[in-house]
């Protein structure tokens, strides 16, 4: 039981490049979330998913897209990276609508030059 | 609007000393309150949560927190700190959202250093 895993752990991009971050969970959770963490700020919700095939915008969705083709995976895409997207990205999951995010992945540190 | 304030950005304590991390929240109704810990290079781990009932909540790793409605506070405490407690601690307030999920608003975090 690996919990929530994220790939990759670190990445450096140039402005305008694209990339996809992968989040996987093996707990059969319905809900999955992508957060970003910036210095001096708490985590902020980018996008979330309430089940396979569904996604929705969180607090800071601009510049990101997501997909949930399989229940266990939640992908976060940056189509044209910008320096403002330099951040640490965390994925989280929860088992139902009545549950709060409990399990977080180890994070992906992204730097956009 | 909901918000969470953690007044202390950095705290340093000696190993074996007691610890209190402060958290103040702004929320119109009875809040759901959480403390998470983030060890270096790791994701967040839930330490404890308060939903209702007893205002003193016990968590993992010997931590506890007390909900004080009159002070809008949810301070985290530990009687004797261990070197392994060095980490960043986040307080959060949760509520249902219009999007059908449970929303978490995080504080900016308090970084704890432990001196031997």
Short mmCIF file of C-alpha atoms in Angstrom, two decimals:
data_model
loop_
_atom_site.label_atom_id
_atom_site.label_comp_id
_atom_site.label_asym_id
_atom_site.label_seq_id
_atom_site.Cartn_x
_atom_site.Cartn_y
_atom_site.Cartn_z
CA UNK A 1 0.00 0.00 0.00
CA UNK A 2 1.96 2.98 -1.31
CA UNK A 3 -0.63 5.64 -0.43
CA UNK A 4 -0.30 8.74 -2.63
CA UNK A 5 2.67 8.91 -4.95
CA UNK A 6 3.81 11.69 -7.28
CA UNK A 7 6.03 11.70 -10.34
CA UNK A 8 8.46 13.38 -10.86
CA UNK A 9 9.96 14.67 -7.62
CA UNK A 10 11.84 17.55 -9.22
CA UNK A 11 11.68 19.28 -12.59
CA UNK A 12 13.17 22.35 -14.20
CA UNK A 13 11.40 23.86 -17.21
CA UNK A 14 12.03 26.78 -19.47
CA UNK A 15 9.29 29.34 -20.00
CA UNK A 16 6.84 28.08 -22.58
CA UNK A 17 7.61 24.38 -22.15
CA UNK A 18 4.94 21.91 -21.20
CA UNK A 19 4.86 19.05 -18.76
CA UNK A 20 2.54 16.68 -16.92
CA UNK A 21 2.66 15.77 -13.26
CA UNK A 22 1.28 12.39 -12.29
CA UNK A 23 -0.47 11.57 -9.03
CA UNK A 24 -1.41 7.99 -8.19
CA UNK A 25 -3.26 6.55 -5.20
CA UNK A 26 -3.94 2.92 -4.35
CA UNK A 27 -6.60 3.48 -1.68
CA UNK A 28 -9.58 3.45 -4.05
CA UNK A 29 -10.38 7.06 -3.10
CA UNK A 30 -13.00 8.90 -5.09
CA UNK A 31 -11.73 12.43 -4.50
CA UNK A 32 -8.35 13.72 -5.62
CA UNK A 33 -6.85 17.18 -5.40
CA UNK A 34 -3.92 19.20 -6.71
CA UNK A 35 -2.47 21.95 -4.50
CA UNK A 36 0.43 24.33 -4.88
CA UNK A 37 2.58 25.57 -2.03
CA UNK A 38 4.43 28.84 -2.22
CA UNK A 39 6.77 30.41 0.36
CA UNK A 40 4.91 32.25 3.11
CA UNK A 41 1.58 30.90 1.99
CA UNK A 42 -0.48 27.90 2.80
CA UNK A 43 -1.45 25.30 0.24
CA UNK A 44 -3.91 26.51 -2.39
CA UNK A 45 -6.23 24.25 -4.36
CA UNK A 46 -5.65 24.22 -8.13
CA UNK A 47 -8.09 21.59 -9.38
CA UNK A 48 -9.92 18.66 -7.93
CA UNK A 49 -11.83 15.59 -9.04
CA UNK A 50 -14.86 13.95 -7.45
CA UNK A 51 -14.53 10.77 -9.44
CA UNK A 52 -13.24 9.10 -12.57
CA UNK A 53 -13.88 11.23 -15.62
CA UNK A 54 -14.76 14.37 -13.65
CA UNK A 55 -12.67 17.44 -12.84
CA UNK A 56 -13.36 20.91 -11.51
CA UNK A 57 -11.57 24.17 -10.82
CA UNK A 58 -10.27 25.10 -7.42
CA UNK A 59 -9.00 28.45 -6.16
CA UNK A 60 -6.07 29.00 -8.55
CA UNK A 61 -6.78 27.04 -11.78
CA UNK A 62 -5.39 29.42 -14.41
CA UNK A 63 -2.57 27.99 -16.50
CA UNK A 64 -3.28 24.39 -15.51
CA UNK A 65 -5.34 21.54 -16.89
CA UNK A 66 -6.18 18.20 -15.33
CA UNK A 67 -7.50 14.80 -16.30
CA UNK A 68 -8.83 11.81 -14.38
CA UNK A 69 -9.12 9.02 -16.93
CA UNK A 70 -8.58 6.32 -14.31
CA UNK A 71 -9.80 6.43 -10.74
CA UNK A 72 -6.35 5.93 -9.31
CA UNK A 73 -4.60 8.61 -11.36
CA UNK A 74 -4.94 12.38 -11.46
CA UNK A 75 -2.78 14.29 -13.94
CA UNK A 76 -1.86 17.96 -13.76
CA UNK A 77 -0.70 19.61 -16.97
CA UNK A 78 1.08 22.84 -17.70
CA UNK A 79 0.69 23.65 -21.39
CA UNK A 80 2.98 26.69 -21.46
CA UNK A 81 4.93 27.06 -18.24
CA UNK A 82 5.52 30.49 -16.72
CA UNK A 83 7.91 31.56 -13.94
CA UNK A 84 4.88 32.26 -11.74
CA UNK A 85 4.24 28.51 -11.74
CA UNK A 86 7.47 27.84 -9.89
CA UNK A 87 6.16 26.09 -6.82
CA UNK A 88 5.88 22.83 -4.94
CA UNK A 89 2.89 20.80 -6.07
CA UNK A 90 1.07 18.38 -3.81
CA UNK A 91 -1.53 15.83 -4.65
CA UNK A 92 -4.03 14.60 -2.08
CA UNK A 93 -6.94 12.19 -1.89
CA UNK A 94 -9.96 11.46 0.25
CA UNK A 95 -12.45 8.63 0.19
CA UNK A 96 -15.74 10.53 -0.01
CA UNK A 97 -17.46 13.88 -0.23
CA UNK A 98 -17.76 13.94 3.55
CA UNK A 99 -14.04 13.48 4.02
CA UNK A 100 -11.33 16.09 3.99
CA UNK A 101 -8.00 15.50 2.25
CA UNK A 102 -6.04 13.28 4.59
CA UNK A 103 -3.36 11.68 2.49
CA UNK A 104 -0.88 13.88 0.64
CA UNK A 105 1.86 12.87 -1.73
CA UNK A 106 5.51 13.84 -1.17
CA UNK A 107 5.37 16.77 -3.60
CA UNK A 108 6.92 17.82 -6.89
CA UNK A 109 9.28 20.77 -6.84
CA UNK A 110 8.95 22.64 -10.14
CA UNK A 111 11.18 25.49 -11.24
CA UNK A 112 10.34 27.50 -14.35
CA UNK A 113 13.20 29.59 -15.69
CA UNK B 1 -14.26 35.01 4.25
CA UNK B 2 -12.53 32.12 5.88
CA UNK B 3 -8.90 32.57 6.84
CA UNK B 4 -6.25 31.01 9.01
CA UNK B 5 -3.42 32.88 10.72
CA UNK B 6 -0.33 31.28 12.15
CA UNK B 7 1.43 34.21 13.85
CA UNK B 8 4.79 32.50 14.26
CA UNK B 9 6.78 31.83 11.09
CA UNK B 10 9.70 30.19 12.90
CA UNK B 11 9.97 28.72 16.38
CA UNK B 12 13.03 27.17 18.01
CA UNK B 13 12.82 25.04 21.13
CA UNK B 14 15.20 22.82 23.01
CA UNK B 15 14.70 19.09 22.98
CA UNK B 16 12.58 18.10 25.96
CA UNK B 17 10.95 21.52 26.26
CA UNK B 18 7.24 22.06 25.86
CA UNK B 19 5.77 23.43 22.65
CA UNK B 20 2.77 25.52 21.69
CA UNK B 21 2.07 26.55 18.11
CA UNK B 22 -0.58 29.18 17.64
CA UNK B 23 -3.43 29.16 15.16
CA UNK B 24 -6.27 31.64 14.79
CA UNK B 25 -9.10 31.27 12.34
CA UNK B 26 -11.90 33.31 10.89
CA UNK B 27 -15.06 31.41 10.08
CA UNK B 28 -18.74 32.18 10.46
CA UNK B 29 -19.94 28.85 11.80
CA UNK B 30 -18.47 26.07 13.90
CA UNK B 31 -15.34 25.17 11.99
CA UNK B 32 -13.68 21.93 11.19
CA UNK B 33 -10.07 22.39 12.29
CA UNK B 34 -6.94 20.51 11.40
CA UNK B 35 -3.23 20.39 12.09
CA UNK B 36 -0.88 18.86 9.52
CA UNK B 37 2.85 18.27 9.76
CA UNK B 38 5.29 18.32 6.86
CA UNK B 39 8.66 16.76 7.53
CA UNK B 40 11.53 17.72 5.22
CA UNK B 41 11.04 16.23 1.77
CA UNK B 42 7.72 14.67 2.72
CA UNK B 43 4.07 15.35 2.05
CA UNK B 44 1.65 16.59 4.67
CA UNK B 45 0.50 14.21 7.35
CA UNK B 46 -2.64 14.76 9.39
CA UNK B 47 -1.78 15.18 13.10
CA UNK B 48 -5.26 15.74 14.47
CA UNK B 49 -8.64 17.20 13.70
CA UNK B 50 -11.57 18.79 15.50
CA UNK B 51 -15.12 18.43 14.25
CA UNK B 52 -17.23 18.70 17.39
CA UNK B 53 -17.47 17.56 21.00
CA UNK B 54 -14.55 17.63 23.42
CA UNK B 55 -12.55 20.77 22.74
CA UNK B 56 -9.26 19.07 23.66
CA UNK B 57 -8.24 16.80 20.82
CA UNK B 58 -5.52 14.17 20.96
CA UNK B 59 -3.50 13.37 17.90
CA UNK B 60 -0.61 11.25 16.78
CA UNK B 61 2.99 11.58 17.94
CA UNK B 62 1.93 12.91 21.36
CA UNK B 63 0.38 16.12 20.05
CA UNK B 64 -2.85 17.69 21.28
CA UNK B 65 -4.80 20.80 20.37
CA UNK B 66 -7.46 22.81 22.12
CA UNK B 67 -10.36 24.53 20.38
CA UNK B 68 -11.29 27.82 22.03
CA UNK B 69 -14.31 29.34 20.38
CA UNK B 70 -14.13 32.60 22.35
CA UNK B 71 -10.60 33.19 21.08
CA UNK B 72 -11.09 31.68 17.61
CA UNK B 73 -8.01 29.62 18.28
CA UNK B 74 -6.84 26.05 17.81
CA UNK B 75 -3.35 25.90 19.30
CA UNK B 76 -1.19 22.82 19.00
CA UNK B 77 0.75 21.58 22.03
CA UNK B 78 3.24 18.94 22.99
CA UNK B 79 4.63 18.56 26.52
CA UNK B 80 8.11 17.39 25.54
CA UNK B 81 9.56 17.94 22.09
CA UNK B 82 11.79 15.39 20.37
CA UNK B 83 14.40 16.20 17.74
CA UNK B 84 12.29 14.32 15.20
CA UNK B 85 9.50 16.87 15.65
CA UNK B 86 11.48 19.42 13.64
CA UNK B 87 9.20 20.11 10.68
CA UNK B 88 6.71 22.59 9.31
CA UNK B 89 3.27 22.65 10.86
CA UNK B 90 0.13 23.81 9.10
CA UNK B 91 -3.19 24.71 10.64
CA UNK B 92 -6.25 24.51 8.40
CA UNK B 93 -9.96 25.21 8.56
CA UNK B 94 -12.37 23.13 6.55
CA UNK B 95 -15.87 23.64 5.29
CA UNK B 96 -18.22 22.28 2.65
CA UNK B 97 -17.97 24.10 -0.64
CA UNK B 98 -20.43 24.76 -3.44
CA UNK B 99 -18.34 22.48 -5.63
CA UNK B 100 -19.36 19.38 -3.70
CA UNK B 101 -16.07 18.82 -1.99
CA UNK B 102 -14.73 19.73 1.41
CA UNK B 103 -12.62 22.85 1.19
CA UNK B 104 -9.46 23.36 3.21
CA UNK B 105 -7.98 26.79 3.90
CA UNK B 106 -4.41 26.55 5.13
CA UNK B 107 -2.34 28.88 7.24
CA UNK B 108 1.11 29.87 6.01
CA UNK B 109 2.80 27.41 8.35
CA UNK B 110 5.18 27.49 11.32
CA UNK B 111 8.64 26.04 10.91
CA UNK B 112 9.84 24.32 14.07
CA UNK B 113 13.53 23.85 14.81
CA UNK B 114 14.65 21.69 17.74
CA UNK B 115 17.98 22.27 19.46
CA UNK B 116 19.69 19.27 21.10
#
